[in-house]
Short mmCIF file of C-alpha atoms and ligand atoms in Angstrom, two decimals:
data_model
loop_
_atom_site.label_atom_id
_atom_site.label_comp_id
_atom_site.label_asym_id
_atom_site.label_seq_id
_atom_site.Cartn_x
_atom_site.Cartn_y
_atom_site.Cartn_z
CA MET W 1 25.37 220.36 170.16
CA LYS W 2 26.53 221.92 173.36
CA LEU W 3 25.24 225.30 172.23
CA PHE W 4 21.95 223.68 171.30
CA LEU W 5 21.63 222.16 174.79
CA LEU W 6 22.45 225.48 176.36
CA GLY W 7 19.72 226.96 174.25
CA ILE W 8 17.23 224.40 175.59
CA ALA W 9 18.39 224.98 179.16
CA PHE W 10 17.89 228.68 178.66
CA ALA W 11 14.47 228.17 177.14
CA LEU W 12 13.48 225.89 180.02
CA SER W 13 14.69 228.25 182.69
CA GLY W 14 12.97 230.98 180.71
CA SER W 15 9.69 229.10 180.67
CA CYS W 16 10.05 228.31 184.38
CA PHE W 17 10.32 232.02 185.06
CA CYS W 18 6.62 231.38 185.31
CA GLN W 19 4.34 234.15 186.46
CA THR W 20 1.50 231.70 186.67
CA ASP W 21 0.90 228.04 187.46
CA SER W 22 -1.84 226.19 185.55
CA ARG W 23 -2.76 224.21 188.68
CA ILE W 24 -3.94 227.46 190.23
CA TYR W 25 -6.45 227.90 187.41
CA GLU W 26 -7.59 224.30 187.97
CA ILE W 27 -8.18 225.07 191.64
CA ILE W 28 -10.32 228.07 190.71
CA SER W 29 -12.44 226.08 188.28
CA GLU W 30 -12.79 223.11 190.64
CA THR W 31 -14.29 225.28 193.40
CA SER W 32 -18.05 224.71 193.29
CA SER W 33 -20.86 227.09 194.22
CA GLU W 34 -23.29 224.16 194.11
CA ARG W 35 -21.46 222.32 196.90
CA ILE W 36 -21.05 225.54 198.88
CA LYS W 37 -24.79 226.13 198.51
CA ALA W 38 -25.57 222.61 199.72
CA ASP W 39 -23.33 223.01 202.78
CA ILE W 40 -24.63 226.46 203.75
CA THR W 41 -28.16 225.08 203.38
CA THR W 42 -27.38 222.19 205.73
CA LEU W 43 -25.66 224.45 208.28
CA ALA W 44 -28.52 226.98 208.27
CA GLY W 45 -30.87 224.02 208.70
CA PHE W 46 -29.57 223.18 212.18
CA GLY W 47 -32.00 225.81 213.50
CA THR W 48 -29.46 227.49 215.73
CA ARG W 49 -25.72 226.97 216.04
CA HIS W 50 -25.39 229.22 219.06
CA THR W 51 -22.36 228.28 221.16
CA LEU W 52 -24.56 227.61 224.21
CA SER W 53 -27.22 225.71 222.24
CA ASP W 54 -28.20 222.03 222.39
CA THR W 55 -25.40 219.49 221.89
CA VAL W 56 -27.43 216.28 222.15
CA SER W 57 -29.88 216.51 219.26
CA ASN W 58 -28.76 215.27 215.87
CA THR W 59 -30.85 217.80 214.00
CA ARG W 60 -30.71 221.03 215.96
CA GLY W 61 -28.00 222.97 217.78
CA ILE W 62 -24.25 223.36 217.68
CA GLY W 63 -23.55 219.75 218.66
CA ALA W 64 -25.31 218.45 215.56
CA ALA W 65 -23.56 221.08 213.44
CA ARG W 66 -20.06 220.23 214.58
CA ARG W 67 -20.60 216.50 214.23
CA TRP W 68 -21.84 217.09 210.69
CA ILE W 69 -18.76 219.24 209.91
CA LYS W 70 -16.46 216.55 211.29
CA ALA W 71 -18.23 213.92 209.20
CA LYS W 72 -17.76 216.13 206.11
CA PHE W 73 -14.03 216.44 206.75
CA ASP W 74 -13.81 212.68 207.44
CA LYS W 75 -15.49 211.94 204.10
CA ILE W 76 -13.13 214.31 202.25
CA SER W 77 -10.22 212.58 203.96
CA SER W 78 -11.38 209.09 203.00
CA ASP W 79 -11.72 210.33 199.40
CA CYS W 80 -8.04 211.36 199.36
CA GLY W 81 -6.55 208.24 200.97
CA ASP W 82 -6.79 209.59 204.52
CA CYS W 83 -4.83 212.71 203.61
CA LEU W 84 -6.46 214.74 206.40
CA ASN W 85 -6.06 214.44 210.15
CA VAL W 86 -9.52 215.40 211.44
CA PHE W 87 -10.08 216.15 215.12
CA TYR W 88 -11.98 218.20 217.69
CA GLN W 89 -10.04 220.75 219.70
CA LYS W 90 -11.94 221.98 222.74
CA ASP W 91 -11.68 224.13 225.83
CA LEU W 92 -14.05 224.50 228.76
CA VAL W 93 -15.18 228.09 229.21
CA LYS W 94 -16.63 228.84 232.63
CA GLN W 95 -19.86 230.66 233.34
CA GLY W 96 -19.22 234.36 233.88
CA ASP W 97 -15.94 234.43 231.94
CA ASN W 98 -17.71 237.33 230.28
CA ASN W 99 -21.38 238.34 230.22
CA ARG W 100 -22.02 236.24 227.10
CA ILE W 101 -21.08 232.99 228.85
CA THR W 102 -24.18 232.35 230.93
CA LYS W 103 -23.29 228.73 231.72
CA ASP W 104 -20.22 226.49 231.59
CA VAL W 105 -19.69 225.43 228.00
CA TRP W 106 -17.25 223.37 225.96
CA VAL W 107 -16.12 225.50 223.04
CA VAL W 108 -15.42 222.88 220.40
CA ASN W 109 -13.53 223.53 217.16
CA VAL W 110 -13.26 221.11 214.24
CA ALA W 111 -9.91 220.91 212.45
CA ALA W 112 -8.73 219.05 209.35
CA VAL W 113 -4.97 219.08 208.82
CA GLN W 114 -3.38 218.31 205.45
CA LYS W 115 0.28 217.66 206.22
CA GLY W 116 2.92 219.27 204.06
CA THR W 117 5.47 217.01 202.35
CA LYS W 118 8.51 219.21 202.92
CA TYR W 119 7.70 221.59 205.78
CA PRO W 120 5.11 219.71 207.86
CA ASN W 121 5.45 222.05 210.82
CA ARG W 122 4.63 225.18 208.81
CA TYR W 123 0.88 225.75 208.72
CA ILE W 124 -1.52 227.92 206.76
CA ILE W 125 -5.01 228.09 208.24
CA MET W 126 -8.33 228.83 206.55
CA SER W 127 -11.02 229.35 209.14
CA GLY W 128 -14.77 229.82 209.19
CA ASP W 129 -17.10 229.82 212.17
CA ILE W 130 -19.51 227.18 213.36
CA ASP W 131 -21.61 229.34 215.69
CA SER W 132 -24.42 231.82 215.03
CA ARG W 133 -26.48 234.38 216.96
CA ILE W 134 -29.56 236.60 216.73
CA SER W 135 -30.40 240.03 218.22
CA ASP W 136 -29.86 238.94 221.82
CA SER W 137 -26.33 237.54 221.88
CA ASN W 138 -27.28 235.19 224.72
CA ASN W 139 -30.42 233.68 223.17
CA PHE W 140 -29.42 230.09 222.40
CA THR W 141 -32.82 228.59 221.65
CA ASP W 142 -34.58 230.65 218.98
CA ASP W 143 -33.94 230.19 215.26
CA SER W 144 -30.59 231.59 214.21
CA PRO W 145 -29.76 230.32 210.71
CA GLY W 146 -26.53 232.34 210.42
CA ALA W 147 -26.46 231.60 206.69
CA ASN W 148 -24.01 234.33 205.83
CA ASP W 149 -22.59 234.84 209.37
CA ASN W 150 -20.95 232.50 209.25
CA ALA W 151 -22.11 229.34 207.50
CA SER W 152 -20.64 230.95 204.37
CA GLY W 153 -17.10 230.97 205.78
CA MET W 154 -17.53 227.48 207.21
CA ALA W 155 -18.79 226.10 203.90
CA GLY W 156 -15.88 227.84 202.18
CA ALA W 157 -13.37 226.05 204.42
CA ILE W 158 -15.05 222.69 203.72
CA GLU W 159 -15.01 223.34 199.96
CA ALA W 160 -11.36 224.41 200.04
CA ALA W 161 -10.58 221.12 201.78
CA ARG W 162 -12.39 219.20 199.03
CA VAL W 163 -10.51 220.97 196.26
CA LEU W 164 -7.02 221.22 197.78
CA SER W 165 -6.97 217.68 199.20
CA LYS W 166 -6.54 216.49 195.59
CA TYR W 167 -3.07 218.09 195.56
CA LYS W 168 0.13 217.68 197.57
CA PHE W 169 1.73 220.70 199.20
CA GLU W 170 5.11 221.38 200.73
CA SER W 171 3.64 223.16 203.77
CA SER W 172 0.67 222.05 205.85
CA ILE W 173 -2.84 223.43 205.49
CA ILE W 174 -5.50 223.47 208.20
CA TYR W 175 -9.20 223.74 207.32
CA LEU W 176 -10.80 224.99 210.48
CA GLY W 177 -14.26 225.44 211.95
CA LEU W 178 -14.14 227.68 215.02
CA SER W 179 -16.79 228.00 217.68
CA GLY W 180 -17.56 230.62 220.33
CA GLU W 181 -16.91 233.52 217.95
CA GLU W 182 -20.02 235.50 218.82
CA GLN W 183 -19.53 234.93 222.55
CA GLY W 184 -16.04 236.48 222.61
CA LEU W 185 -13.66 234.83 220.10
CA PHE W 186 -13.16 231.80 222.34
CA GLY W 187 -12.57 229.21 219.64
CA GLY W 188 -9.79 231.17 218.00
CA LYS W 189 -8.18 231.80 221.34
CA GLY W 190 -8.25 228.09 222.14
CA PHE W 191 -6.89 227.03 218.77
CA ALA W 192 -4.12 229.67 218.79
CA LYS W 193 -3.03 228.30 222.17
CA HIS W 194 -3.22 224.75 220.80
CA ALA W 195 -0.87 225.82 217.97
CA LEU W 196 1.56 227.45 220.41
CA ASP W 197 1.50 224.45 222.76
CA ASN W 198 2.35 222.16 219.83
CA GLY W 199 5.15 224.41 218.56
CA TRP W 200 3.44 224.92 215.18
CA GLU W 201 4.82 227.62 212.94
CA ILE W 202 1.69 229.40 211.73
CA ILE W 203 2.60 231.33 208.61
CA GLY W 204 -0.85 232.70 207.96
CA VAL W 205 -4.45 232.62 209.13
CA LEU W 206 -7.10 233.43 206.53
CA ASN W 207 -10.19 234.05 208.61
CA ASN W 208 -13.35 234.02 206.53
CA ASP W 209 -16.28 235.70 208.21
CA MET W 210 -19.25 236.56 205.98
CA ILE W 211 -18.28 235.81 202.39
CA GLY W 212 -21.74 235.57 200.84
CA ASN W 213 -23.52 238.93 200.76
CA ILE W 214 -23.34 241.18 197.71
CA THR W 215 -26.24 243.55 198.44
CA GLY W 216 -24.94 246.22 200.76
CA VAL W 217 -26.72 248.44 203.25
CA ASP W 218 -24.86 251.26 201.48
CA GLY W 219 -26.97 250.64 198.37
CA VAL W 220 -24.08 249.09 196.47
CA ILE W 221 -24.52 245.70 194.85
CA SER W 222 -21.20 244.16 193.90
CA ASN W 223 -20.09 240.61 193.35
CA ARG W 224 -16.52 241.70 192.64
CA ASP W 225 -15.52 243.71 195.72
CA PHE W 226 -14.21 242.07 198.84
CA ARG W 227 -12.15 243.21 201.80
CA ILE W 228 -8.89 242.00 203.27
CA PHE W 229 -8.47 243.35 206.80
CA SER W 230 -5.02 243.34 208.38
CA GLU W 231 -3.55 245.08 211.37
CA PRO W 232 -0.52 247.31 210.69
CA VAL W 233 1.98 245.75 213.12
CA PRO W 234 1.73 242.87 215.60
CA PRO W 235 0.45 243.67 219.11
CA THR W 236 3.30 241.52 220.44
CA GLU W 237 6.03 243.83 219.18
CA THR W 238 8.59 245.04 221.71
CA GLU W 239 9.28 248.61 222.81
CA ARG W 240 12.58 248.35 220.98
CA GLU W 241 10.84 247.36 217.73
CA ARG W 242 8.41 250.20 218.14
CA GLY W 243 11.26 252.62 218.82
CA ARG W 244 13.22 251.66 215.73
CA ARG W 245 10.18 252.05 213.46
CA ARG W 246 10.33 255.78 214.05
CA PHE W 247 13.67 255.92 212.25
CA TYR W 248 13.55 253.00 209.81
CA GLY W 249 9.85 252.71 208.94
CA GLY W 250 7.55 249.70 209.03
CA GLU W 251 4.41 251.36 210.40
CA VAL W 252 2.32 249.70 207.69
CA ASP W 253 4.50 246.64 207.08
CA GLY W 254 3.79 244.09 209.81
CA ILE W 255 3.51 240.36 209.10
CA SER W 256 -0.28 240.38 208.78
CA ARG W 257 -0.12 243.25 206.30
CA GLN W 258 2.37 241.28 204.16
CA LEU W 259 -0.02 238.33 204.22
CA ALA W 260 -2.84 240.64 203.13
CA ARG W 261 -0.71 241.91 200.24
CA TYR W 262 0.04 238.31 199.28
CA VAL W 263 -3.67 237.47 199.00
CA HIS W 264 -4.26 240.73 197.14
CA LYS W 265 -1.51 239.99 194.62
CA THR W 266 -2.53 236.35 194.13
CA THR W 267 -6.10 237.47 193.43
CA LYS W 268 -4.96 240.18 191.00
CA THR W 269 -2.76 237.66 189.17
CA TYR W 270 -5.21 234.79 188.84
CA MET W 271 -8.68 236.26 189.35
CA PRO W 272 -8.59 239.71 187.76
CA GLU W 273 -12.38 239.73 187.67
CA MET W 274 -12.35 240.29 191.44
CA ASN W 275 -11.66 243.54 193.24
CA PRO W 276 -9.74 242.92 196.47
CA MET W 277 -9.67 245.91 198.82
CA LEU W 278 -6.78 246.14 201.25
CA ILE W 279 -8.26 247.61 204.41
CA TYR W 280 -5.62 249.04 206.71
CA ARG W 281 -7.18 248.03 210.02
CA LEU W 282 -7.47 244.97 212.21
CA ASP W 283 -11.19 244.57 211.57
CA ARG W 284 -14.33 246.62 211.01
CA PHE W 285 -14.62 249.72 213.22
CA GLY W 286 -14.89 248.52 216.81
CA ARG W 287 -15.90 245.00 215.79
CA GLY W 288 -14.15 241.67 216.06
CA GLY W 289 -13.31 238.47 214.26
CA HIS W 290 -11.49 235.22 214.75
CA HIS W 291 -8.15 236.25 213.22
CA ARG W 292 -7.58 238.50 216.23
CA PRO W 293 -6.77 235.79 218.82
CA PHE W 294 -4.10 234.52 216.42
CA ASN W 295 -2.72 238.04 216.02
CA ASP W 296 -2.76 238.38 219.81
CA VAL W 297 -0.12 235.65 220.16
CA GLY W 298 2.02 236.95 217.29
CA PHE W 299 0.77 234.93 214.28
CA PRO W 300 0.05 236.65 210.95
CA GLY W 301 -3.68 236.61 210.31
CA ILE W 302 -6.19 238.50 208.19
CA ARG W 303 -9.94 238.69 207.70
CA ILE W 304 -11.41 238.05 204.26
CA MET W 305 -15.01 239.15 203.80
CA GLU W 306 -17.63 240.82 201.64
CA ALA W 307 -17.19 244.55 201.02
CA HIS W 308 -20.80 245.62 201.41
CA GLU W 309 -22.49 244.28 204.54
CA ASN W 310 -26.19 244.30 205.26
CA TYR W 311 -26.92 244.91 208.93
CA THR W 312 -30.59 243.96 208.71
CA GLN W 313 -29.38 240.47 207.83
CA GLN W 314 -26.83 239.86 210.55
CA HIS W 315 -27.30 239.25 214.30
CA GLN W 316 -31.05 239.80 213.86
CA ASN W 317 -34.16 238.05 215.06
CA ILE W 318 -36.08 236.59 212.12
CA ARG W 319 -38.94 239.03 211.60
CA MET W 320 -40.74 241.52 209.37
CA GLU W 321 -40.60 245.12 210.57
CA ASP W 322 -41.68 248.23 208.63
CA GLY W 323 -41.63 246.15 205.46
CA ILE W 324 -38.05 245.04 206.02
CA GLU W 325 -37.26 241.35 206.19
CA TYR W 326 -34.77 240.90 209.04
CA GLY W 327 -32.58 237.87 209.63
CA ASP W 328 -29.54 236.02 208.34
CA LYS W 329 -31.45 233.81 205.93
CA LEU W 330 -30.29 231.44 203.24
CA LYS W 331 -32.10 233.40 200.54
CA PHE W 332 -29.85 236.41 201.02
CA VAL W 333 -26.63 234.48 200.31
CA ASN W 334 -25.05 234.72 196.88
CA PHE W 335 -23.41 231.34 196.36
CA ASP W 336 -21.46 232.31 193.24
CA TYR W 337 -19.81 235.10 195.22
CA ALA W 338 -19.04 232.73 198.12
CA GLU W 339 -17.44 230.45 195.53
CA LYS W 340 -15.23 233.30 194.27
CA LEU W 341 -14.04 234.18 197.77
CA THR W 342 -13.45 230.51 198.56
CA ALA W 343 -11.30 230.29 195.44
CA VAL W 344 -9.37 233.39 196.58
CA ASN W 345 -8.54 231.51 199.78
CA ALA W 346 -7.74 228.24 198.03
CA ILE W 347 -5.31 229.74 195.50
CA SER W 348 -3.61 231.90 198.13
CA MET W 349 -3.10 228.87 200.36
CA ALA W 350 -1.95 226.69 197.45
CA SER W 351 0.57 229.27 196.34
CA LEU W 352 1.89 229.78 199.88
CA ALA W 353 1.98 226.04 200.57
CA TRP W 354 3.93 225.42 197.34
CA ALA W 355 6.37 228.23 198.12
CA PRO W 356 9.57 227.98 200.16
CA PRO W 357 9.75 229.66 203.57
CA ALA W 358 10.26 233.42 203.58
CA PRO W 359 13.83 234.66 204.07
CA LYS W 360 14.83 235.32 207.68
CA ASN W 361 16.87 238.14 209.22
CA VAL W 362 16.42 240.53 206.32
CA ALA W 363 18.62 243.59 206.82
CA ILE W 364 18.89 246.82 204.85
CA GLY W 365 21.64 249.38 204.32
CA GLY W 366 22.38 252.36 202.11
CA VAL W 367 22.05 255.48 204.20
CA VAL W 368 23.59 258.51 202.39
CA GLU W 369 24.50 256.34 199.41
CA PRO W 370 23.16 256.21 195.83
CA SER W 371 22.17 252.55 196.24
CA VAL W 372 20.24 250.24 198.54
CA LYS W 373 21.77 247.09 199.98
CA LEU W 374 19.78 244.13 201.25
CA LYS W 375 20.97 240.91 202.84
CA TRP W 376 19.23 237.89 204.34
CA GLU W 377 19.67 234.31 205.42
CA LYS W 378 19.42 231.90 202.50
CA VAL W 379 16.38 229.67 202.41
CA VAL W 380 16.89 225.95 201.78
CA GLY W 381 14.73 225.05 198.80
CA ALA W 382 14.69 228.51 197.24
CA LYS W 383 15.99 228.88 193.68
CA GLY W 384 16.15 232.65 193.98
CA TYR W 385 14.75 235.77 195.56
CA LYS W 386 12.79 238.81 194.60
CA ILE W 387 13.61 242.30 195.78
CA TYR W 388 10.54 244.49 196.08
CA TRP W 389 10.16 248.19 196.56
CA ARG W 390 7.33 250.70 196.44
CA ASP W 391 6.59 254.37 196.95
CA THR W 392 6.12 255.09 200.63
CA THR W 393 2.45 255.97 199.99
CA SER W 394 1.63 252.86 197.94
CA PRO W 395 -0.27 249.95 199.53
CA THR W 396 1.22 247.34 197.17
CA TRP W 397 4.71 246.16 196.23
CA ASP W 398 4.77 247.81 192.80
CA TYR W 399 8.39 247.37 191.73
CA SER W 400 10.39 244.18 191.80
CA LYS W 401 13.52 242.51 190.53
CA GLU W 402 14.08 238.77 190.47
CA ILE W 403 17.59 237.70 191.37
CA GLY W 404 19.40 234.38 191.68
CA ASP W 405 20.40 232.20 194.59
CA VAL W 406 22.35 234.80 196.57
CA ASP W 407 22.12 236.13 200.12
CA ALA W 408 22.70 239.82 199.39
CA TYR W 409 21.94 242.31 196.66
CA THR W 410 22.57 245.96 195.86
CA LEU W 411 19.98 247.99 193.98
CA GLU W 412 22.02 250.62 192.19
CA GLY W 413 20.74 254.12 191.59
CA ILE W 414 17.93 253.96 194.11
CA VAL W 415 17.78 256.22 197.14
CA ILE W 416 16.75 254.40 200.31
CA ASP W 417 14.76 257.35 201.67
CA ASN W 418 12.24 257.40 198.85
CA TYR W 419 10.84 253.86 198.96
CA PHE W 420 10.07 250.93 201.20
CA PHE W 421 11.83 247.62 200.48
CA GLY W 422 11.30 243.89 201.03
CA VAL W 423 12.52 240.44 199.95
CA SER W 424 10.73 237.20 199.11
CA ALA W 425 12.00 233.68 198.36
CA ILE W 426 11.07 231.86 195.12
CA GLY W 427 10.83 228.10 194.78
CA GLU W 428 11.80 225.87 191.83
CA ASN W 429 8.13 225.81 190.83
CA GLY W 430 7.97 229.61 190.68
CA HIS W 431 5.83 230.02 193.80
CA GLU W 432 6.84 232.77 196.12
CA SER W 433 6.85 233.36 199.87
CA VAL W 434 5.36 236.45 201.48
CA VAL W 435 7.53 239.56 201.29
CA VAL W 436 9.65 240.22 204.37
CA PHE W 437 10.21 243.78 205.54
CA PRO W 438 13.75 244.35 206.87
CA SER W 439 14.09 244.03 210.64
CA ALA W 440 17.72 245.16 210.93
CA VAL W 441 20.06 247.78 209.52
CA PHE W 442 23.67 247.49 208.41
CA ARG W 443 26.22 249.84 206.93
ZN1 ZN M 1 -21.32 237.64 213.71
#
């Protein structure tokens, strides 16, 4: 009998060694392109959502748009027993702050917070943008539908709220509409400061900016490819941290890069039909996005977006020229693709929000030895850990070994010089934290 019970226990722990969670597949199938289409259509229908545009009208301008977004979040919240805390977060930006602020303006963000049951002060953010622009960045009156840039990201955040609010998570999730993006990333800056002021632990920002175009200016049409931009190391690192990298590595292993790898891996595991591309840079060449203000204060943040942009359909006056139809119009958005990228966000957030916190103070040793030693601070709520390593030229954590509830481990027969290493924490439910790159060395 005892042996029999042991057998069951083994089988159960074996089955809980789960690579996948069926709820993640539910989340993918519950994400709806029809609702995303309806929301992008409404947002594009506000005429312009320029940051400096009208705030009084209920049908045109950024004021109408943000009130509509807040009402959407409020409705989602009432459908889940008031599970969301919905609010405006705003900052006054003064005329002349830069040359795109031609008058004093309130930059108003809309946030919906779903509190975590176990780690309420740990937050994962999915952001889209409320505002839009045309050729002249300061024209706040002419039509600027901004269907792809960035009603698509905004609609994605609203849809993720609809889907994920049906579940309970251990960590908190924020669905966020940011404003002032096109005028100089003001909304992100304001919200990052709001997070700092409130002592929030932001474990990841998934900034979605243009997730609906599949027909690229490069002639490629692809509804599978998408990009995950991440900066290599935080801009807030110290001289000492920079100095030690020269000897111990970590040039391509900052916290935002680990977040990018997490989204990449989650997509590969659950949505193999998609082709996530890890892009090793902060953003597109010389261009900006709303993850950057979060990175600026030391939070991990990445940009998720289409792989093949079409420049005749972004930041353009609506017009015909030489037979080319210019403008960021609704008809150019592929809603099924926006649904896929929304699902990528939703499953990455769900997995992170179901996972325990990442291990802290990860240290590595093993110089001139035939083995690699790792140690870390145990995480309350973790049932075990996973040691990862990879070739120094590989973008992804290709090798791994799951271990039990310990705070140190030695990988025998592996030479420290030839790989990079990391550690993640695994929860009872099988969900895993981001991988942590060692920040200290021991003998
Ligand atoms: Zn833009």
